[in-house]
CSV table of C-alpha atoms in Angstrom, one decimal:
chain,number,residue,atom,x,y,z
A,1,UNK,CA,-3.2,-8.1,14.3
A,2,UNK,CA,-4.4,-4.3,16.7
A,3,UNK,CA,-3.2,-5.1,20.3
A,4,UNK,CA,-5.5,-4.6,23.3
A,5,UNK,CA,-3.5,-3.6,25.7
A,6,UNK,CA,-5.5,-1.1,28.2
A,7,UNK,CA,-4.2,2.9,28.9
A,8,UNK,CA,-2.3,1.8,31.9
A,9,UNK,CA,-0.8,-1.1,30.1
A,10,UNK,CA,0.4,1.3,27.6
A,11,UNK,CA,1.9,4.6,29.8
A,12,UNK,CA,4.1,1.7,31.4
A,13,UNK,CA,5.4,0.4,27.9
A,14,UNK,CA,5.7,3.6,26.7
A,15,UNK,CA,7.6,4.9,30.5
A,16,UNK,CA,9.8,1.4,29.7
A,17,UNK,CA,11.0,2.1,26.2
A,18,UNK,CA,14.1,3.8,24.2
A,19,UNK,CA,12.5,7.4,24.3
A,20,UNK,CA,11.3,8.3,20.9
A,21,UNK,CA,11.3,11.2,18.6
A,22,UNK,CA,8.0,13.3,18.0
A,23,UNK,CA,6.2,13.6,14.2
A,24,UNK,CA,3.2,14.9,13.0
A,25,UNK,CA,1.1,13.5,10.2
A,26,UNK,CA,0.1,15.8,7.4
A,27,UNK,CA,-2.8,13.9,6.2
A,28,UNK,CA,-5.0,10.5,6.8
A,29,UNK,CA,-7.4,8.9,4.8
A,30,UNK,CA,-11.5,8.5,5.1
A,31,UNK,CA,-12.1,5.7,7.7
A,32,UNK,CA,-12.7,2.2,6.5
A,33,UNK,CA,-16.2,0.9,6.0
A,34,UNK,CA,-16.1,-1.2,9.2
A,35,UNK,CA,-17.2,0.9,12.5
A,36,UNK,CA,-16.8,-0.3,15.9
A,37,UNK,CA,-14.1,-2.6,15.2
A,38,UNK,CA,-10.4,-3.8,14.9
A,39,UNK,CA,-10.8,-3.2,11.4
A,40,UNK,CA,-7.7,-1.6,9.1
A,41,UNK,CA,-4.4,-3.5,9.0
A,42,UNK,CA,-2.0,-2.5,6.0
A,43,UNK,CA,-1.6,-0.1,3.4
A,44,UNK,CA,0.2,-0.3,0.0
A,45,UNK,CA,1.1,2.3,-1.9
A,46,UNK,CA,1.4,3.4,-5.7
A,47,UNK,CA,3.6,6.2,-6.6
A,48,UNK,CA,2.6,7.6,-10.5
A,49,UNK,CA,6.1,8.9,-11.6
A,50,UNK,CA,4.2,11.1,-14.3
A,51,UNK,CA,2.4,12.9,-11.8
A,52,UNK,CA,3.0,12.2,-8.0
A,53,UNK,CA,0.0,14.2,-6.6
A,54,UNK,CA,-2.3,11.4,-8.6
A,55,UNK,CA,-0.4,8.5,-6.6
A,56,UNK,CA,-2.6,5.6,-4.9
A,57,UNK,CA,-2.5,4.5,-1.0
A,58,UNK,CA,-4.2,0.3,-1.0
A,59,UNK,CA,-5.8,-0.5,2.5
A,60,UNK,CA,-7.3,-3.3,3.6
A,61,UNK,CA,-10.7,-3.0,5.8
A,62,UNK,CA,-9.5,-6.9,6.8
A,63,UNK,CA,-13.7,-7.6,7.8
A,64,UNK,CA,-15.0,-6.4,4.2
A,65,UNK,CA,-12.5,-5.7,1.2
A,66,UNK,CA,-10.0,-3.0,-0.2
A,67,UNK,CA,-10.2,0.3,-0.2
A,68,UNK,CA,-8.2,2.8,-2.4
A,69,UNK,CA,-7.5,6.0,-2.0
A,70,UNK,CA,-5.7,9.1,-2.9
A,71,UNK,CA,-3.3,11.9,-1.3
A,72,UNK,CA,-6.2,14.0,-0.3
A,73,UNK,CA,-7.3,10.7,2.0
A,74,UNK,CA,-10.6,10.7,-0.7
A,75,UNK,CA,-11.5,6.5,-0.1
A,76,UNK,CA,-11.9,6.5,-4.1
A,77,UNK,CA,-13.0,3.2,-4.5
A,78,UNK,CA,-14.0,0.0,-2.5
A,79,UNK,CA,-14.3,-4.0,-3.6
A,80,UNK,CA,-15.5,-6.2,-1.0
A,81,UNK,CA,-13.5,-8.9,-1.1
A,82,UNK,CA,-14.2,-10.0,2.1
A,83,UNK,CA,-11.5,-11.5,5.3
A,84,UNK,CA,-7.9,-9.7,3.5
A,85,UNK,CA,-5.7,-9.2,6.1
A,86,UNK,CA,-2.3,-7.7,4.3
A,87,UNK,CA,-1.8,-5.9,0.5
A,88,UNK,CA,1.6,-5.2,-1.4
A,89,UNK,CA,1.9,-4.1,-4.8
A,90,UNK,CA,4.3,-4.4,-7.9
A,91,UNK,CA,4.0,-1.8,-11.2
A,92,UNK,CA,4.8,-3.0,-14.9
A,93,UNK,CA,3.7,-6.2,-14.5
A,94,UNK,CA,2.9,-8.2,-17.5
A,95,UNK,CA,-1.0,-9.3,-16.6
A,96,UNK,CA,-3.2,-11.3,-19.0
A,97,UNK,CA,-0.8,-10.2,-21.7
A,98,UNK,CA,-0.9,-6.4,-21.0
A,99,UNK,CA,1.3,-4.2,-18.5
A,100,UNK,CA,-0.4,-3.2,-15.1
A,101,UNK,CA,-0.1,-3.0,-11.7
A,102,UNK,CA,-0.8,-6.5,-9.7
A,103,UNK,CA,-1.9,-5.9,-6.3
A,104,UNK,CA,-2.3,-9.2,-4.0
A,105,UNK,CA,-3.6,-9.5,-0.6
A,106,UNK,CA,-3.6,-12.1,2.1
A,107,UNK,CA,-6.9,-13.6,1.9
A,108,UNK,CA,-8.5,-15.6,5.6
A,109,UNK,CA,-12.2,-15.9,3.8
A,110,UNK,CA,-11.4,-20.0,4.8
A,111,UNK,CA,-9.2,-20.0,7.9
A,112,UNK,CA,-8.0,-23.6,7.4
A,113,UNK,CA,-6.2,-22.7,3.3
A,114,UNK,CA,-4.4,-19.2,2.7
A,115,UNK,CA,-4.9,-17.7,-0.5
A,116,UNK,CA,-3.3,-15.0,-2.2
A,117,UNK,CA,-6.3,-12.6,-3.9
A,118,UNK,CA,-5.1,-10.9,-6.9
A,119,UNK,CA,-6.2,-7.9,-8.2
A,120,UNK,CA,-5.6,-5.6,-11.4
A,121,UNK,CA,-5.6,-1.3,-10.1
A,122,UNK,CA,-6.6,0.9,-12.6
A,123,UNK,CA,-4.8,4.0,-11.7
A,124,UNK,CA,-6.9,6.4,-13.6
A,125,UNK,CA,-10.3,5.5,-12.1
A,126,UNK,CA,-8.7,3.8,-8.8
A,127,UNK,CA,-10.7,0.5,-9.7
A,128,UNK,CA,-9.7,-2.7,-8.3
A,129,UNK,CA,-10.3,-5.5,-10.7
A,130,UNK,CA,-10.8,-8.9,-9.3
A,131,UNK,CA,-7.9,-11.7,-11.3
A,132,UNK,CA,-8.6,-14.7,-9.2
A,133,UNK,CA,-6.8,-16.2,-6.2
A,134,UNK,CA,-3.8,-18.6,-6.2
A,135,UNK,CA,-3.5,-21.0,-3.1
A,136,UNK,CA,-0.9,-20.3,-0.9
A,137,UNK,CA,-0.8,-23.4,1.8
A,138,UNK,CA,-3.2,-24.4,4.6
A,139,UNK,CA,-3.4,-22.4,7.8
A,140,UNK,CA,-5.1,-19.0,7.9
A,141,UNK,CA,-3.1,-16.0,5.9
A,142,UNK,CA,-1.6,-13.6,7.7
A,143,UNK,CA,1.0,-11.2,6.4
A,144,UNK,CA,2.2,-10.6,2.4
A,145,UNK,CA,5.0,-9.2,0.8
A,146,UNK,CA,6.0,-9.4,-3.3
A,147,UNK,CA,9.4,-10.5,-4.4
A,148,UNK,CA,10.5,-10.0,-8.1
A,149,UNK,CA,13.3,-10.8,-9.7
A,150,UNK,CA,14.2,-10.7,-13.3
A,151,UNK,CA,13.0,-14.2,-13.6
A,152,UNK,CA,9.6,-14.6,-11.4
A,153,UNK,CA,7.2,-12.6,-9.3
A,154,UNK,CA,6.5,-14.2,-6.0
A,155,UNK,CA,4.4,-13.7,-3.3
A,156,UNK,CA,5.7,-14.2,0.5
A,157,UNK,CA,2.5,-15.5,2.4
A,158,UNK,CA,3.2,-15.7,6.1
A,159,UNK,CA,0.9,-17.8,7.7
A,160,UNK,CA,-0.9,-17.0,12.0
A,161,UNK,CA,1.5,-19.8,12.9
A,162,UNK,CA,4.6,-18.5,11.9
A,163,UNK,CA,5.0,-20.5,8.3
A,164,UNK,CA,6.2,-18.6,5.5
A,165,UNK,CA,5.3,-20.1,1.8
A,166,UNK,CA,6.8,-18.5,-0.7
A,167,UNK,CA,4.4,-18.9,-3.4
A,168,UNK,CA,5.8,-18.4,-7.5
A,169,UNK,CA,2.9,-16.4,-9.6
A,170,UNK,CA,1.8,-16.2,-13.3
A,171,UNK,CA,-0.4,-13.8,-14.2
A,172,UNK,CA,0.8,-13.7,-18.0
A,173,UNK,CA,-2.5,-15.6,-19.3
A,174,UNK,CA,-6.1,-14.7,-18.7
A,175,UNK,CA,-6.4,-17.1,-15.2
A,176,UNK,CA,-3.8,-16.6,-12.5
A,177,UNK,CA,-1.8,-19.5,-11.2
A,178,UNK,CA,0.9,-20.0,-8.8
A,179,UNK,CA,2.9,-23.1,-6.9
A,180,UNK,CA,4.7,-23.1,-3.5
A,181,UNK,CA,8.2,-23.1,-4.0
A,182,UNK,CA,9.7,-23.7,-0.6
A,183,UNK,CA,8.6,-23.2,2.9
A,184,UNK,CA,10.1,-21.6,6.0
A,185,UNK,CA,9.2,-21.4,9.8
A,186,UNK,CA,9.2,-18.8,12.8
A,187,UNK,CA,8.4,-20.3,16.0
A,188,UNK,CA,5.3,-17.6,17.2
A,189,UNK,CA,2.9,-15.4,15.5
A,190,UNK,CA,3.9,-13.7,13.0
A,191,UNK,CA,2.9,-11.4,10.4
A,192,UNK,CA,4.6,-8.2,8.8
A,193,UNK,CA,7.0,-9.3,6.2
A,194,UNK,CA,9.0,-6.9,3.6
A,195,UNK,CA,11.3,-7.6,0.6
A,196,UNK,CA,14.5,-5.8,-0.6
A,197,UNK,CA,14.8,-6.6,-4.3
A,198,UNK,CA,18.1,-5.0,-3.9
A,199,UNK,CA,19.7,-7.4,-1.9
A,200,UNK,CA,17.9,-10.3,-2.4
A,201,UNK,CA,16.3,-10.3,1.3
A,202,UNK,CA,13.1,-10.7,3.3
A,203,UNK,CA,12.2,-9.4,6.9
A,204,UNK,CA,9.2,-11.3,9.0
A,205,UNK,CA,8.0,-9.6,11.9
A,206,UNK,CA,7.4,-12.2,14.5
A,207,UNK,CA,5.0,-10.6,17.5
A,208,UNK,CA,6.4,-11.5,20.7
A,209,UNK,CA,9.8,-11.8,19.1
A,210,UNK,CA,11.8,-9.6,17.1
A,211,UNK,CA,12.4,-9.2,13.7
A,212,UNK,CA,14.2,-11.8,11.7
A,213,UNK,CA,15.8,-12.0,8.1
A,214,UNK,CA,15.6,-14.5,5.3
A,215,UNK,CA,17.3,-15.6,1.9
A,216,UNK,CA,14.4,-14.4,-0.6
A,217,UNK,CA,15.7,-16.4,-3.3
A,218,UNK,CA,14.0,-19.6,-3.8
A,219,UNK,CA,17.0,-21.7,-3.7
A,220,UNK,CA,18.3,-20.2,-0.9
A,221,UNK,CA,18.8,-21.1,2.5
A,222,UNK,CA,14.9,-21.3,4.9
A,223,UNK,CA,18.2,-20.1,8.3
A,224,UNK,CA,15.7,-16.9,10.0
A,225,UNK,CA,18.5,-15.2,11.3
A,226,UNK,CA,17.6,-12.7,13.7
A,227,UNK,CA,18.2,-8.7,13.5
A,228,UNK,CA,16.5,-7.5,16.5
A,229,UNK,CA,14.4,-8.4,19.5
A,230,UNK,CA,11.2,-7.5,20.8
A,231,UNK,CA,13.4,-6.2,24.6
A,232,UNK,CA,10.6,-3.9,25.3
A,233,UNK,CA,13.1,-1.0,24.7
A,234,UNK,CA,13.6,-0.4,21.6
A,235,UNK,CA,11.0,-2.7,19.9
A,236,UNK,CA,8.1,-3.4,21.8
A,237,UNK,CA,5.6,-6.3,21.5
A,238,UNK,CA,3.8,-6.7,19.1
A,239,UNK,CA,6.1,-6.3,16.7
A,240,UNK,CA,3.9,-5.6,13.4
A,241,UNK,CA,4.2,-4.0,10.0
A,242,UNK,CA,7.6,-3.9,7.9
A,243,UNK,CA,8.3,-0.8,5.7
A,244,UNK,CA,11.8,-0.1,3.2
A,245,UNK,CA,13.1,2.6,2.4
A,246,UNK,CA,15.6,2.0,-0.2
A,247,UNK,CA,18.7,4.0,-0.7
A,248,UNK,CA,21.6,3.7,-3.5
A,249,UNK,CA,22.4,0.0,-4.2
A,250,UNK,CA,21.6,-1.5,-0.5
A,251,UNK,CA,21.7,1.2,1.7
A,252,UNK,CA,18.4,2.8,3.7
A,253,UNK,CA,16.3,1.7,6.7
A,254,UNK,CA,14.0,-0.9,7.7
A,255,UNK,CA,10.9,0.7,9.4
A,256,UNK,CA,9.1,-1.5,12.1
A,257,UNK,CA,5.9,-0.8,14.1
A,258,UNK,CA,6.4,-1.5,17.4
A,259,UNK,CA,2.4,-1.8,18.1
A,260,UNK,CA,3.1,-2.3,22.1
A,261,UNK,CA,4.3,1.3,22.7
A,262,UNK,CA,2.8,3.0,20.0
A,263,UNK,CA,6.1,3.7,18.1
A,264,UNK,CA,8.2,2.7,14.8
A,265,UNK,CA,11.5,1.9,14.8
A,266,UNK,CA,14.1,2.1,12.2
A,267,UNK,CA,17.2,0.0,11.8
A,268,UNK,CA,20.0,0.5,9.1
A,269,UNK,CA,20.1,-2.0,6.3
A,270,UNK,CA,23.8,-2.8,5.2
A,271,UNK,CA,24.6,-3.9,9.2
A,272,UNK,CA,20.9,-4.4,10.7
A,273,UNK,CA,22.0,-1.6,13.7
A,274,UNK,CA,19.4,0.0,15.8
A,275,UNK,CA,18.8,4.1,14.3
A,276,UNK,CA,16.0,5.3,16.4
A,277,UNK,CA,12.5,5.7,16.9
A,278,UNK,CA,9.3,8.1,16.2
A,279,UNK,CA,6.1,8.4,17.2
A,280,UNK,CA,2.7,10.4,15.0
A,281,UNK,CA,1.7,12.7,17.5
A,282,UNK,CA,-1.4,15.0,17.6
A,283,UNK,CA,-1.5,18.1,15.4
A,284,UNK,CA,-3.2,19.2,12.7
A,285,UNK,CA,-4.6,15.6,12.1
A,286,UNK,CA,-4.7,13.1,15.1
A,287,UNK,CA,-2.3,10.7,17.0
A,288,UNK,CA,-1.4,7.5,16.0
A,289,UNK,CA,-1.4,4.4,18.1
A,290,UNK,CA,-1.4,0.5,18.2
A,291,UNK,CA,-0.6,0.2,14.4
A,292,UNK,CA,-0.8,-2.9,12.6
A,293,UNK,CA,0.5,-2.7,9.2
A,294,UNK,CA,2.7,0.8,7.5
A,295,UNK,CA,4.5,1.5,3.9
A,296,UNK,CA,6.8,3.5,2.7
A,297,UNK,CA,7.6,4.3,-0.7
A,298,UNK,CA,10.7,6.9,-1.0
A,299,UNK,CA,10.3,9.4,-4.1
A,300,UNK,CA,8.7,12.4,-4.9
A,301,UNK,CA,4.9,13.0,-4.2
A,302,UNK,CA,4.4,16.4,-4.3
A,303,UNK,CA,4.7,19.2,-2.0
A,304,UNK,CA,3.2,17.8,0.8
A,305,UNK,CA,5.0,14.6,1.1
A,306,UNK,CA,8.5,16.1,0.0
A,307,UNK,CA,11.2,13.1,-0.8
A,308,UNK,CA,8.9,10.1,0.0
A,309,UNK,CA,5.6,9.1,1.7
A,310,UNK,CA,4.8,6.9,5.1
A,311,UNK,CA,1.3,5.5,6.0
A,312,UNK,CA,0.0,3.9,9.0
A,313,UNK,CA,-2.5,2.1,10.0
A,314,UNK,CA,-4.6,4.1,12.5
A,315,UNK,CA,-5.8,1.5,15.2
A,316,UNK,CA,-8.0,3.6,17.5
A,317,UNK,CA,-9.3,7.1,15.1
A,318,UNK,CA,-12.5,7.9,17.6
A,319,UNK,CA,-14.9,8.3,17.0
A,320,UNK,CA,-14.4,7.2,13.8
A,321,UNK,CA,-14.0,3.7,12.6
A,322,UNK,CA,-10.3,3.1,12.2
A,323,UNK,CA,-7.9,4.9,9.0
A,324,UNK,CA,-4.6,4.9,8.0
A,325,UNK,CA,-2.1,8.5,8.4
A,326,UNK,CA,-0.2,9.9,5.8
A,327,UNK,CA,3.3,10.9,7.0
A,328,UNK,CA,6.4,12.8,4.9
A,329,UNK,CA,9.2,10.7,4.7
A,330,UNK,CA,11.0,14.2,5.1
A,331,UNK,CA,10.1,14.9,8.6
A,332,UNK,CA,10.4,11.5,10.0
A,333,UNK,CA,13.9,11.9,8.6
A,334,UNK,CA,14.2,15.7,10.0
A,335,UNK,CA,13.4,14.4,13.7
A,336,UNK,CA,16.0,11.0,13.4
A,337,UNK,CA,18.6,13.3,12.4
A,338,UNK,CA,18.8,11.5,9.1
A,339,UNK,CA,19.7,14.6,7.0
């Protein structure tokens, strides 16, 4: 959830934190439907391998539903899904007997009972078709991320109280189904999550505490291993969205939103060591503050986003409603000296 720190408090947090390099967004989406509110939250990226410039971004308006944007930032489609907080997607999923793009959102229209809201994304029209909902446990739905193995597809549902339910999904038939196969627990409010399907690891952000790693296997240990503390220097609470830049068999980076000081932090996946920090400063597109959700997809996205696309929710974006900013992964790599 977006923070509510005053400008002076944020300035103090920035002053205490480890210095961050500056990058500039190359694009931005249209604003979400809900004005004058903390509304935009989390993005997911679908990369069109055949025509990277035709890739799409799905973003949540957590008070209204889901938007689908193209890389120019145009709002191609909106579906009224109510209070959906976080979103993730997977390509090449058998949905109702046919291959498709599956979108999952953490549905908190019922604050006492979390659900996974499922949709099919049509890459040609950018339309989302509702498939149904799957129960994901008692409590308020917050974060969500997919994890796929050769045998099954799972959604990790992160509840507001720090409970993490692993839900095995079945979308092969006409009506989606699912079951909770195990649960894990962090001590306080948590939200952002991402799973590395190469290494079988799940990463979760506990907002005021730090970043944790779990075994993502349905039969694995439920022990939480802390990989980074919200220490006010490298990672400033709230720790929010998480994303992966996968490289090779197990390399690459974990990226976290350091919401308290308007920055983003990279950790090396192989040894979980701190790499560096960056901010999205004002340029041709405005700066970004108080980011909730982030997403990162490596690969070709056309001339504007060589090497990959990073998308960050912008908690300010005045005088319009909140939106999402688009940054070239190549610009981030250059700023942090990763090339």
